[in-house]
């Protein structure tokens, strides 16, 4: 299969998979909806990474020879900043932020990818990309003003997601610019092997198995976490790393702009409210990422020729 077609297939699959991950995080904490919380945010985040790490451990051992002194720190960065920290931050944020809003805020990844590319890697965007960046940022700001209760402190929880997207962008650009010669499967599996021990420590530190065993809905929560860990984390991260490998970093980061469409659709089906005014701002954000990637694709006719 041609690289450009494969890139688009991975792009669509990841959009659907990660777009549904926000509701899975919510269901892991609140498996029956309502106010009753079975698992806490840190318990969900730690279990998610531990399960994914265990699934990927045999693959990591096979590819361990790919780990060298020169790439050790960069693979560690992808594990810690691309997976461990965001898993904890997102679940914490979703104790107050709806899954649809979490999906929208996740679009900050593309903004930070562009900024990191400029500051650290001297990958300067075109004028059209800058216009798209400003337009998308404006759309996100308006959505925040429309949906968050600033007096109740929701802004603090929204900032947790924005910090997580900064970490995602750090991991993404590290993979693209520092780990070009390492296969995607090796980067993903080894990075999870590196964070498996701290994730396991957190599982026992936060006593994550206690509600799983003792709460009537504990196994239901574990089921949601397992789907999130295996499909939405282990498999999806490996495929995303492959997407970064065969495409350019801006195209890969644009997955973050497709997630909200899936997240909003699933959130509304699950009973979340999404006011009609929001639909005025979402197109502005999508147009922003279109401009950011249109410029890149114009100069490099397909995402595979980066």
GROMACS .gro file of C-alpha atoms in nm:
model
  306
    1UNK     CA    1   0.000   0.000   0.000
    2UNK     CA    2   0.125   0.349  -0.087
    3UNK     CA    3   0.241   0.559   0.204
    4UNK     CA    4  -0.005   0.842   0.141
    5UNK     CA    5  -0.305   0.606   0.139
    6UNK     CA    6  -0.178   0.432   0.451
    7UNK     CA    7  -0.137   0.771   0.621
    8UNK     CA    8  -0.501   0.862   0.552
    9UNK     CA    9  -0.626   0.521   0.670
   10UNK     CA   10  -0.432   0.561   0.996
   11UNK     CA   11  -0.556   0.919   1.027
   12UNK     CA   12  -0.922   0.814   1.001
   13UNK     CA   13  -0.880   0.514   1.232
   14UNK     CA   14  -0.707   0.721   1.499
   15UNK     CA   15  -0.969   0.995   1.474
   16UNK     CA   16  -1.244   0.742   1.543
   17UNK     CA   17  -1.050   0.553   1.811
   18UNK     CA   18  -0.922   0.852   2.009
   19UNK     CA   19  -1.245   1.041   1.956
   20UNK     CA   20  -1.420   0.768   2.154
   21UNK     CA   21  -1.148   0.752   2.420
   22UNK     CA   22  -1.290   1.053   2.607
   23UNK     CA   23  -1.621   0.881   2.674
   24UNK     CA   24  -1.434   0.563   2.772
   25UNK     CA   25  -1.238   0.762   3.032
   26UNK     CA   26  -1.563   0.902   3.165
   27UNK     CA   27  -1.730   0.558   3.169
   28UNK     CA   28  -1.429   0.411   3.348
   29UNK     CA   29  -1.493   0.651   3.636
   30UNK     CA   30  -1.873   0.661   3.611
   31UNK     CA   31  -1.976   0.329   3.449
   32UNK     CA   32  -2.348   0.387   3.511
   33UNK     CA   33  -2.348   0.760   3.450
   34UNK     CA   34  -2.483   0.998   3.710
   35UNK     CA   35  -2.284   1.111   4.010
   36UNK     CA   36  -2.160   0.779   4.151
   37UNK     CA   37  -1.788   0.747   4.091
   38UNK     CA   38  -1.641   0.397   4.101
   39UNK     CA   39  -1.279   0.473   4.018
   40UNK     CA   40  -1.087   0.794   4.074
   41UNK     CA   41  -0.905   0.975   3.792
   42UNK     CA   42  -0.557   0.869   3.902
   43UNK     CA   43  -0.671   0.510   3.940
   44UNK     CA   44  -0.808   0.508   3.585
   45UNK     CA   45  -0.499   0.678   3.441
   46UNK     CA   46  -0.257   0.445   3.617
   47UNK     CA   47  -0.452   0.128   3.527
   48UNK     CA   48  -0.475   0.241   3.166
   49UNK     CA   49  -0.098   0.275   3.132
   50UNK     CA   50  -0.020  -0.040   3.330
   51UNK     CA   51  -0.251  -0.257   3.118
   52UNK     CA   52  -0.117  -0.109   2.794
   53UNK     CA   53   0.240  -0.158   2.917
   54UNK     CA   54   0.177  -0.524   3.000
   55UNK     CA   55   0.021  -0.584   2.657
   56UNK     CA   56   0.318  -0.425   2.482
   57UNK     CA   57   0.591  -0.575   2.704
   58UNK     CA   58   0.655  -0.888   2.491
   59UNK     CA   59   0.692  -0.668   2.182
   60UNK     CA   60   0.929  -0.436   2.371
   61UNK     CA   61   1.154  -0.725   2.470
   62UNK     CA   62   1.182  -0.832   2.106
   63UNK     CA   63   1.281  -0.479   1.998
   64UNK     CA   64   1.495  -0.394   2.300
   65UNK     CA   65   1.810  -0.392   2.087
   66UNK     CA   66   1.676  -0.076   1.922
   67UNK     CA   67   1.728   0.107   2.251
   68UNK     CA   68   2.065   0.287   2.254
   69UNK     CA   69   2.242   0.546   2.464
   70UNK     CA   70   2.171   0.810   2.200
   71UNK     CA   71   1.794   0.753   2.182
   72UNK     CA   72   1.722   0.647   2.541
   73UNK     CA   73   1.620   0.993   2.665
   74UNK     CA   74   1.404   1.063   2.358
   75UNK     CA   75   1.211   0.735   2.387
   76UNK     CA   76   1.167   0.804   2.758
   77UNK     CA   77   1.023   1.147   2.672
   78UNK     CA   78   0.767   0.987   2.439
   79UNK     CA   79   0.661   0.751   2.716
   80UNK     CA   80   0.637   1.003   2.999
   81UNK     CA   81   0.508   1.308   2.810
   82UNK     CA   82   0.316   1.126   2.538
   83UNK     CA   83   0.136   0.874   2.759
   84UNK     CA   84   0.189   0.868   3.136
   85UNK     CA   85   0.128   1.233   3.226
   86UNK     CA   86  -0.159   1.290   2.978
   87UNK     CA   87  -0.340   0.976   3.098
   88UNK     CA   88  -0.348   1.118   3.450
   89UNK     CA   89  -0.426   1.476   3.347
   90UNK     CA   90  -0.715   1.389   3.114
   91UNK     CA   91  -0.895   1.168   3.365
   92UNK     CA   92  -0.852   1.431   3.635
   93UNK     CA   93  -0.995   1.698   3.403
   94UNK     CA   94  -1.294   1.483   3.311
   95UNK     CA   95  -1.419   1.481   3.667
   96UNK     CA   96  -1.548   1.830   3.579
   97UNK     CA   97  -1.522   1.862   3.200
   98UNK     CA   98  -1.757   1.680   2.960
   99UNK     CA   99  -1.598   1.433   2.717
  100UNK     CA  100  -1.706   1.646   2.419
  101UNK     CA  101  -1.534   1.952   2.564
  102UNK     CA  102  -1.224   1.743   2.644
  103UNK     CA  103  -1.213   1.642   2.279
  104UNK     CA  104  -1.231   2.005   2.169
  105UNK     CA  105  -0.955   2.114   2.406
  106UNK     CA  106  -0.739   1.830   2.277
  107UNK     CA  107  -0.703   2.034   1.957
  108UNK     CA  108  -0.441   2.235   2.143
  109UNK     CA  109  -0.198   1.963   2.035
  110UNK     CA  110  -0.168   2.108   1.684
  111UNK     CA  111  -0.109   2.458   1.818
  112UNK     CA  112   0.172   2.341   2.043
  113UNK     CA  113   0.323   2.125   1.768
  114UNK     CA  114   0.352   2.434   1.548
  115UNK     CA  115   0.498   2.644   1.829
  116UNK     CA  116   0.752   2.378   1.934
  117UNK     CA  117   0.846   2.328   1.569
  118UNK     CA  118   0.924   2.699   1.540
  119UNK     CA  119   1.106   2.750   1.870
  120UNK     CA  120   1.308   2.429   1.899
  121UNK     CA  121   1.336   2.281   1.550
  122UNK     CA  122   1.323   2.602   1.342
  123UNK     CA  123   1.037   2.460   1.133
  124UNK     CA  124   0.875   2.792   1.046
  125UNK     CA  125   0.511   2.787   0.926
  126UNK     CA  126   0.384   2.974   0.622
  127UNK     CA  127   0.154   3.276   0.640
  128UNK     CA  128  -0.145   3.054   0.568
  129UNK     CA  129  -0.052   2.824   0.854
  130UNK     CA  130  -0.024   3.122   1.088
  131UNK     CA  131  -0.371   3.243   0.983
  132UNK     CA  132  -0.504   2.894   1.052
  133UNK     CA  133  -0.334   2.890   1.391
  134UNK     CA  134  -0.489   3.224   1.490
  135UNK     CA  135  -0.834   3.121   1.364
  136UNK     CA  136  -0.824   2.789   1.546
  137UNK     CA  137  -0.704   2.952   1.867
  138UNK     CA  138  -0.987   3.205   1.853
  139UNK     CA  139  -1.239   2.924   1.808
  140UNK     CA  140  -1.105   2.736   2.111
  141UNK     CA  141  -1.112   3.053   2.325
  142UNK     CA  142  -1.475   3.120   2.231
  143UNK     CA  143  -1.571   2.762   2.311
  144UNK     CA  144  -1.406   2.794   2.652
  145UNK     CA  145  -1.598   3.114   2.725
  146UNK     CA  146  -1.923   2.954   2.612
  147UNK     CA  147  -1.895   2.627   2.803
  148UNK     CA  148  -1.686   2.667   3.116
  149UNK     CA  149  -1.810   2.795   3.449
  150UNK     CA  150  -1.518   3.017   3.545
  151UNK     CA  151  -1.666   3.095   3.886
  152UNK     CA  152  -1.678   2.725   3.972
  153UNK     CA  153  -1.315   2.673   3.881
  154UNK     CA  154  -1.374   2.479   3.559
  155UNK     CA  155  -1.093   2.676   3.398
  156UNK     CA  156  -0.840   2.496   3.616
  157UNK     CA  157  -0.961   2.160   3.485
  158UNK     CA  158  -0.954   2.286   3.126
  159UNK     CA  159  -0.594   2.395   3.181
  160UNK     CA  160  -0.505   2.038   3.281
  161UNK     CA  161  -0.607   1.927   2.932
  162UNK     CA  162  -0.412   2.207   2.767
  163UNK     CA  163  -0.103   2.103   2.965
  164UNK     CA  164  -0.163   1.746   2.846
  165UNK     CA  165  -0.176   1.865   2.483
  166UNK     CA  166   0.156   2.044   2.536
  167UNK     CA  167   0.299   1.712   2.653
  168UNK     CA  168   0.149   1.537   2.350
  169UNK     CA  169   0.311   1.793   2.121
  170UNK     CA  170   0.645   1.747   2.296
  171UNK     CA  171   0.626   1.373   2.236
  172UNK     CA  172   0.511   1.409   1.875
  173UNK     CA  173   0.788   1.646   1.773
  174UNK     CA  174   1.046   1.434   1.957
  175UNK     CA  175   0.941   1.129   1.754
  176UNK     CA  176   0.944   1.322   1.427
  177UNK     CA  177   1.272   1.508   1.468
  178UNK     CA  178   1.475   1.287   1.703
  179UNK     CA  179   1.362   0.928   1.641
  180UNK     CA  180   1.337   0.917   1.262
  181UNK     CA  181   1.545   0.600   1.234
  182UNK     CA  182   1.366   0.399   1.503
  183UNK     CA  183   1.067   0.184   1.392
  184UNK     CA  184   0.728   0.288   1.525
  185UNK     CA  185   0.667  -0.046   1.695
  186UNK     CA  186   0.998  -0.016   1.882
  187UNK     CA  187   0.934   0.341   1.997
  188UNK     CA  188   0.586   0.259   2.124
  189UNK     CA  189   0.660  -0.071   2.297
  190UNK     CA  190   0.987   0.038   2.458
  191UNK     CA  191   0.844   0.370   2.576
  192UNK     CA  192   0.559   0.184   2.749
  193UNK     CA  193   0.807  -0.061   2.900
  194UNK     CA  194   0.988   0.238   3.051
  195UNK     CA  195   0.675   0.374   3.217
  196UNK     CA  196   0.528   0.037   3.316
  197UNK     CA  197   0.703   0.034   3.656
  198UNK     CA  198   0.597   0.387   3.764
  199UNK     CA  199   0.242   0.318   3.638
  200UNK     CA  200   0.230  -0.005   3.840
  201UNK     CA  201   0.353   0.184   4.145
  202UNK     CA  202   0.075   0.439   4.099
  203UNK     CA  203  -0.186   0.161   4.065
  204UNK     CA  204  -0.093   0.025   4.408
  205UNK     CA  205  -0.028   0.368   4.559
  206UNK     CA  206  -0.382   0.479   4.474
  207UNK     CA  207  -0.521   0.134   4.564
  208UNK     CA  208  -0.683   0.104   4.222
  209UNK     CA  209  -0.777  -0.263   4.257
  210UNK     CA  210  -0.986  -0.210   4.570
  211UNK     CA  211  -1.294  -0.062   4.394
  212UNK     CA  212  -1.247  -0.305   4.104
  213UNK     CA  213  -1.283  -0.598   4.344
  214UNK     CA  214  -1.522  -0.458   4.602
  215UNK     CA  215  -1.757  -0.223   4.416
  216UNK     CA  216  -2.057  -0.383   4.238
  217UNK     CA  217  -1.965  -0.197   3.918
  218UNK     CA  218  -1.590  -0.242   3.958
  219UNK     CA  219  -1.557  -0.503   3.684
  220UNK     CA  220  -1.764  -0.287   3.449
  221UNK     CA  221  -1.519   0.000   3.505
  222UNK     CA  222  -1.227  -0.236   3.447
  223UNK     CA  223  -1.387  -0.342   3.118
  224UNK     CA  224  -1.401   0.016   2.994
  225UNK     CA  225  -1.041   0.073   3.106
  226UNK     CA  226  -0.924  -0.243   2.929
  227UNK     CA  227  -1.078  -0.133   2.599
  228UNK     CA  228  -0.924   0.210   2.647
  229UNK     CA  229  -0.584   0.062   2.734
  230UNK     CA  230  -0.559  -0.202   2.461
  231UNK     CA  231  -0.735  -0.036   2.165
  232UNK     CA  232  -0.721   0.334   2.253
  233UNK     CA  233  -0.369   0.329   2.396
  234UNK     CA  234  -0.145   0.034   2.305
  235UNK     CA  235  -0.268  -0.019   1.947
  236UNK     CA  236  -0.357   0.344   1.875
  237UNK     CA  237  -0.027   0.488   2.001
  238UNK     CA  238   0.166   0.238   1.790
  239UNK     CA  239  -0.033   0.334   1.481
  240UNK     CA  240   0.004   0.704   1.559
  241UNK     CA  241   0.381   0.663   1.586
  242UNK     CA  242   0.369   0.496   1.246
  243UNK     CA  243   0.166   0.789   1.110
  244UNK     CA  244   0.429   1.034   1.237
  245UNK     CA  245   0.697   0.819   1.074
  246UNK     CA  246   0.538   0.818   0.726
  247UNK     CA  247   0.390   1.172   0.725
  248UNK     CA  248   0.482   1.522   0.841
  249UNK     CA  249   0.438   1.637   1.199
  250UNK     CA  250   0.165   1.891   1.123
  251UNK     CA  251  -0.044   1.638   0.930
  252UNK     CA  252  -0.009   1.388   1.216
  253UNK     CA  253  -0.105   1.646   1.478
  254UNK     CA  254  -0.420   1.729   1.279
  255UNK     CA  255  -0.572   1.408   1.418
  256UNK     CA  256  -0.645   1.625   1.722
  257UNK     CA  257  -0.885   1.833   1.512
  258UNK     CA  258  -1.092   1.535   1.404
  259UNK     CA  259  -1.131   1.392   1.755
  260UNK     CA  260  -1.386   1.655   1.868
  261UNK     CA  261  -1.627   1.562   1.589
  262UNK     CA  262  -1.633   1.204   1.715
  263UNK     CA  263  -1.622   1.310   2.082
  264UNK     CA  264  -1.911   1.556   2.042
  265UNK     CA  265  -2.125   1.303   1.853
  266UNK     CA  266  -2.070   1.029   2.114
  267UNK     CA  267  -2.109   1.276   2.402
  268UNK     CA  268  -2.445   1.399   2.272
  269UNK     CA  269  -2.564   1.040   2.228
  270UNK     CA  270  -2.461   0.977   2.588
  271UNK     CA  271  -2.674   1.269   2.707
  272UNK     CA  272  -2.418   1.548   2.728
  273UNK     CA  273  -2.537   1.896   2.640
  274UNK     CA  274  -2.368   2.083   2.358
  275UNK     CA  275  -2.529   2.422   2.294
  276UNK     CA  276  -2.610   2.530   1.941
  277UNK     CA  277  -2.377   2.831   1.971
  278UNK     CA  278  -2.085   2.589   1.991
  279UNK     CA  279  -2.149   2.478   1.636
  280UNK     CA  280  -2.055   2.829   1.520
  281UNK     CA  281  -1.706   2.796   1.668
  282UNK     CA  282  -1.624   2.437   1.574
  283UNK     CA  283  -1.615   2.515   1.198
  284UNK     CA  284  -1.373   2.800   1.270
  285UNK     CA  285  -1.140   2.556   1.443
  286UNK     CA  286  -1.166   2.301   1.164
  287UNK     CA  287  -1.104   2.572   0.904
  288UNK     CA  288  -0.800   2.675   1.105
  289UNK     CA  289  -0.644   2.329   1.088
  290UNK     CA  290  -0.738   2.303   0.720
  291UNK     CA  291  -0.534   2.616   0.651
  292UNK     CA  292  -0.247   2.489   0.865
  293UNK     CA  293  -0.229   2.165   0.670
  294UNK     CA  294  -0.334   2.300   0.329
  295UNK     CA  295  -0.014   2.500   0.308
  296UNK     CA  296   0.195   2.199   0.398
  297UNK     CA  297   0.020   1.964   0.159
  298UNK     CA  298   0.047   2.214  -0.121
  299UNK     CA  299   0.421   2.229  -0.094
  300UNK     CA  300   0.446   1.851  -0.038
  301UNK     CA  301   0.172   1.707  -0.250
  302UNK     CA  302   0.097   1.425  -0.012
  303UNK     CA  303   0.158   1.362   0.356
  304UNK     CA  304   0.399   1.086   0.269
  305UNK     CA  305   0.649   1.316   0.103
  306UNK     CA  306   0.762   1.506   0.407
   0.00000   0.00000   0.00000
